[in-house]
Short mmCIF file of C-alpha atoms in Angstrom, two decimals:
data_model
loop_
_atom_site.label_atom_id
_atom_site.label_comp_id
_atom_site.label_asym_id
_atom_site.label_seq_id
_atom_site.Cartn_x
_atom_site.Cartn_y
_atom_site.Cartn_z
CA UNK A 1 31.17 -31.64 9.39
CA UNK A 2 29.08 -29.35 7.24
CA UNK A 3 26.30 -27.06 8.37
CA UNK A 4 23.36 -25.86 6.38
CA UNK A 5 21.50 -22.58 6.70
CA UNK A 6 17.80 -22.94 7.50
CA UNK A 7 15.54 -22.32 4.54
CA UNK A 8 14.15 -18.79 4.52
CA UNK A 9 10.47 -18.47 5.30
CA UNK A 10 7.90 -17.11 2.90
CA UNK A 11 7.95 -13.61 4.43
CA UNK A 12 11.71 -13.23 4.04
CA UNK A 13 11.58 -14.61 0.52
CA UNK A 14 8.82 -12.16 -0.37
CA UNK A 15 10.77 -9.24 1.07
CA UNK A 16 13.90 -10.25 -0.85
CA UNK A 17 11.99 -10.91 -4.08
CA UNK A 18 10.54 -7.39 -4.07
CA UNK A 19 13.51 -5.43 -2.68
CA UNK A 20 14.47 -3.87 -6.01
CA UNK A 21 10.89 -2.91 -6.90
CA UNK A 22 10.27 -1.54 -3.41
CA UNK A 23 13.32 0.72 -3.50
CA UNK A 24 12.58 1.88 -7.04
CA UNK A 25 8.99 2.78 -6.17
CA UNK A 26 9.76 4.76 -3.04
CA UNK A 27 12.41 6.76 -4.90
CA UNK A 28 10.07 8.06 -7.62
CA UNK A 29 10.39 11.81 -8.02
CA UNK A 30 6.85 12.72 -6.94
CA UNK A 31 6.90 10.82 -3.66
CA UNK A 32 10.45 11.93 -2.87
CA UNK A 33 9.52 15.56 -3.39
CA UNK A 34 6.25 15.24 -1.49
CA UNK A 35 7.98 13.70 1.51
CA UNK A 36 10.82 16.20 1.22
CA UNK A 37 8.51 19.17 1.73
CA UNK A 38 8.87 20.49 -1.84
CA UNK A 39 5.19 20.32 -2.78
CA UNK A 40 1.98 21.26 -0.95
CA UNK A 41 -0.94 19.96 1.05
CA UNK A 42 -2.96 20.09 -2.18
CA UNK A 43 -0.46 17.74 -3.81
CA UNK A 44 -0.86 15.40 -0.85
CA UNK A 45 -4.64 15.59 -1.23
CA UNK A 46 -4.35 14.56 -4.88
CA UNK A 47 -2.12 11.67 -3.83
CA UNK A 48 -4.56 10.54 -1.14
CA UNK A 49 -7.56 10.76 -3.47
CA UNK A 50 -5.90 8.33 -5.88
CA UNK A 51 -5.41 5.88 -3.04
CA UNK A 52 -9.09 6.15 -2.14
CA UNK A 53 -9.84 4.35 -5.41
CA UNK A 54 -7.18 1.74 -4.74
CA UNK A 55 -8.32 0.90 -1.22
CA UNK A 56 -11.96 0.79 -2.19
CA UNK A 57 -11.07 -1.87 -4.75
CA UNK A 58 -8.70 -3.71 -2.41
CA UNK A 59 -11.36 -3.90 0.30
CA UNK A 60 -14.17 -4.97 -2.03
CA UNK A 61 -13.04 -8.60 -1.94
CA UNK A 62 -15.46 -11.05 -0.34
CA UNK A 63 -14.03 -13.17 2.46
CA UNK A 64 -13.68 -16.82 1.45
CA UNK A 65 -13.98 -19.89 3.62
CA UNK A 66 -10.48 -21.10 4.33
CA UNK A 67 -8.93 -17.64 4.07
CA UNK A 68 -5.98 -16.95 6.36
CA UNK A 69 -7.47 -15.02 9.28
CA UNK A 70 -5.26 -11.97 8.82
CA UNK A 71 -6.68 -11.30 5.35
CA UNK A 72 -9.92 -10.21 6.98
CA UNK A 73 -8.49 -8.48 10.05
CA UNK A 74 -10.90 -5.58 10.80
CA UNK A 75 -7.99 -3.53 12.15
CA UNK A 76 -6.54 -3.04 8.66
CA UNK A 77 -9.08 -1.51 6.21
CA UNK A 78 -8.25 2.09 5.30
CA UNK A 79 -10.90 3.30 2.85
CA UNK A 80 -13.19 4.86 5.46
CA UNK A 81 -10.23 6.64 7.07
CA UNK A 82 -9.09 7.98 3.70
CA UNK A 83 -12.57 9.35 2.96
CA UNK A 84 -12.61 11.02 6.39
CA UNK A 85 -9.20 12.57 5.71
CA UNK A 86 -10.31 13.86 2.33
CA UNK A 87 -13.34 15.47 3.91
CA UNK A 88 -11.11 17.26 6.42
CA UNK A 89 -8.78 18.26 3.59
CA UNK A 90 -11.67 20.01 1.84
CA UNK A 91 -12.12 17.29 -0.77
CA UNK A 92 -15.38 15.64 0.29
CA UNK A 93 -16.26 15.58 -3.42
CA UNK A 94 -13.01 13.79 -4.26
CA UNK A 95 -14.54 11.61 -6.98
CA UNK A 96 -15.55 14.75 -8.88
CA UNK A 97 -12.53 16.90 -8.17
CA UNK A 98 -9.89 14.16 -8.31
CA UNK A 99 -11.00 11.53 -10.84
CA UNK A 100 -8.93 8.39 -11.10
CA UNK A 101 -5.84 8.86 -13.22
CA UNK A 102 -5.28 6.30 -15.99
CA UNK A 103 -2.53 4.69 -13.91
CA UNK A 104 -4.87 4.49 -10.93
CA UNK A 105 -7.65 3.04 -13.05
CA UNK A 106 -5.27 0.36 -14.33
CA UNK A 107 -4.36 -0.53 -10.74
CA UNK A 108 -8.03 -0.62 -9.67
CA UNK A 109 -9.09 -2.69 -12.67
CA UNK A 110 -6.32 -5.18 -11.92
CA UNK A 111 -7.39 -5.51 -8.28
CA UNK A 112 -11.03 -6.02 -9.22
CA UNK A 113 -10.06 -8.68 -11.76
CA UNK A 114 -8.38 -10.88 -9.13
CA UNK A 115 -10.71 -13.73 -8.32
CA UNK A 116 -11.78 -13.78 -4.68
CA UNK A 117 -10.50 -17.34 -4.41
CA UNK A 118 -7.00 -16.42 -5.62
CA UNK A 119 -5.29 -15.99 -2.27
CA UNK A 120 -1.68 -15.65 -3.49
CA UNK A 121 -2.47 -12.79 -5.87
CA UNK A 122 -4.73 -10.95 -3.44
CA UNK A 123 -2.26 -11.46 -0.60
CA UNK A 124 0.45 -9.76 -2.66
CA UNK A 125 -1.54 -6.52 -2.70
CA UNK A 126 -2.69 -6.92 0.91
CA UNK A 127 0.94 -7.26 2.01
CA UNK A 128 2.22 -4.44 -0.17
CA UNK A 129 -0.33 -1.89 0.97
CA UNK A 130 -1.05 -2.65 4.63
CA UNK A 131 2.48 -3.50 5.74
CA UNK A 132 3.59 -0.40 3.89
CA UNK A 133 1.05 1.66 5.82
CA UNK A 134 2.32 0.21 9.09
CA UNK A 135 5.92 0.93 8.12
CA UNK A 136 6.68 3.88 5.88
CA UNK A 137 3.16 5.20 6.28
CA UNK A 138 3.95 6.23 9.83
CA UNK A 139 6.85 8.34 8.59
CA UNK A 140 4.68 9.83 5.86
CA UNK A 141 2.17 11.05 8.45
CA UNK A 142 4.91 12.81 10.42
CA UNK A 143 6.38 14.42 7.32
CA UNK A 144 3.04 15.63 5.94
CA UNK A 145 2.25 17.15 9.33
CA UNK A 146 5.66 18.79 9.59
CA UNK A 147 5.98 20.11 6.05
CA UNK A 148 2.40 21.01 5.21
CA UNK A 149 0.67 21.53 8.53
CA UNK A 150 -1.68 18.57 8.20
CA UNK A 151 -3.78 18.10 11.32
CA UNK A 152 -4.54 14.82 13.13
CA UNK A 153 -8.05 14.93 11.63
CA UNK A 154 -6.44 14.92 8.15
CA UNK A 155 -4.16 11.96 8.92
CA UNK A 156 -6.51 9.22 10.14
CA UNK A 157 -5.30 7.03 7.27
CA UNK A 158 -2.13 6.31 9.21
CA UNK A 159 -3.74 5.64 12.60
CA UNK A 160 -4.46 2.00 13.33
CA UNK A 161 -6.48 2.42 16.51
CA UNK A 162 -6.92 -1.30 17.04
CA UNK A 163 -3.20 -2.06 16.73
CA UNK A 164 -1.21 -1.35 19.90
CA UNK A 165 2.23 -1.88 18.37
CA UNK A 166 2.85 -1.75 14.60
CA UNK A 167 6.20 -3.45 15.16
CA UNK A 168 4.64 -6.44 16.94
CA UNK A 169 1.78 -6.55 14.46
CA UNK A 170 4.15 -6.69 11.48
CA UNK A 171 6.14 -9.44 13.15
CA UNK A 172 2.95 -11.46 13.73
CA UNK A 173 1.84 -10.82 10.14
CA UNK A 174 5.12 -12.19 8.82
CA UNK A 175 4.84 -15.19 11.13
CA UNK A 176 1.41 -15.89 9.64
CA UNK A 177 2.85 -15.61 6.16
CA UNK A 178 5.45 -18.20 7.08
CA UNK A 179 2.73 -20.54 8.35
CA UNK A 180 0.87 -20.59 5.03
CA UNK A 181 0.92 -23.93 3.29
CA UNK A 182 1.76 -22.54 -0.16
CA UNK A 183 3.20 -24.71 -2.88
CA UNK A 184 6.29 -23.39 -4.63
CA UNK A 185 4.14 -22.43 -7.61
CA UNK A 186 1.86 -20.40 -5.34
CA UNK A 187 4.87 -18.74 -3.75
CA UNK A 188 6.18 -17.70 -7.15
CA UNK A 189 2.76 -16.29 -8.06
CA UNK A 190 2.83 -14.29 -4.80
CA UNK A 191 6.29 -12.89 -5.55
CA UNK A 192 5.44 -11.95 -9.14
CA UNK A 193 2.19 -10.27 -8.13
CA UNK A 194 3.88 -8.30 -5.34
CA UNK A 195 6.42 -7.02 -7.86
CA UNK A 196 3.51 -6.00 -10.04
CA UNK A 197 1.88 -4.20 -7.12
CA UNK A 198 4.97 -2.06 -6.66
CA UNK A 199 4.96 -1.26 -10.38
CA UNK A 200 1.33 -0.10 -10.15
CA UNK A 201 2.23 2.18 -7.26
CA UNK A 202 5.21 3.54 -9.14
CA UNK A 203 3.07 4.26 -12.18
CA UNK A 204 0.66 6.21 -9.97
CA UNK A 205 3.52 8.29 -8.57
CA UNK A 206 4.75 9.02 -12.08
CA UNK A 207 1.28 10.10 -13.16
CA UNK A 208 0.91 12.35 -10.12
CA UNK A 209 4.29 13.84 -10.85
CA UNK A 210 3.29 14.83 -14.36
CA UNK A 211 1.12 17.58 -12.89
CA UNK A 212 3.98 18.95 -10.79
CA UNK A 213 6.82 20.83 -12.56
CA UNK A 214 10.25 19.44 -11.91
CA UNK A 215 12.54 21.84 -10.02
CA UNK A 216 14.85 23.94 -12.16
CA UNK A 217 18.50 23.12 -11.57
CA UNK A 218 20.47 26.07 -10.25
#
């Protein structure tokens, strides 16, 4: 008698398809040094300002009839929180003092070019950013507070006031991913676009790192 393993759901397939890109992105020198306490609150401010451009573009999409409900969950948008944080970080004029880097502009232009009706491609970026904020983002908030003295008023980006439990929310999000009636072609588009999203983030980290001298080996 032979047994067969149940076919993995879309969420697990997406996680596995992007595992290499995810690990590579989070290990970029700039983000590793920032989270390791080697930089400064100003470096964090520059980082956050670049994400203001990204989230503004991500959240510019118009809701479409037939969208999965979680794509328009009002608990998720971050742009307003980022702007509030930047104001408390002394960068209310962030668009003047921290213009979009070329890598950020490429990311933003790509997001804005995704047709509102293209759910698989948009979902790839939605998943990459918001689930990241609910996962590693929580650790980032603690580290920025610990290393650089960031105050709660400067870390609203990472507070999801309408979400009681990030763990339960992420589980429900993945369940909703699994319930999507995607064709295999749509699934492959989702996976490829999510890989691309990680590359865009990695390029931003590299660009941010160019303004920070690498440590001199002892």
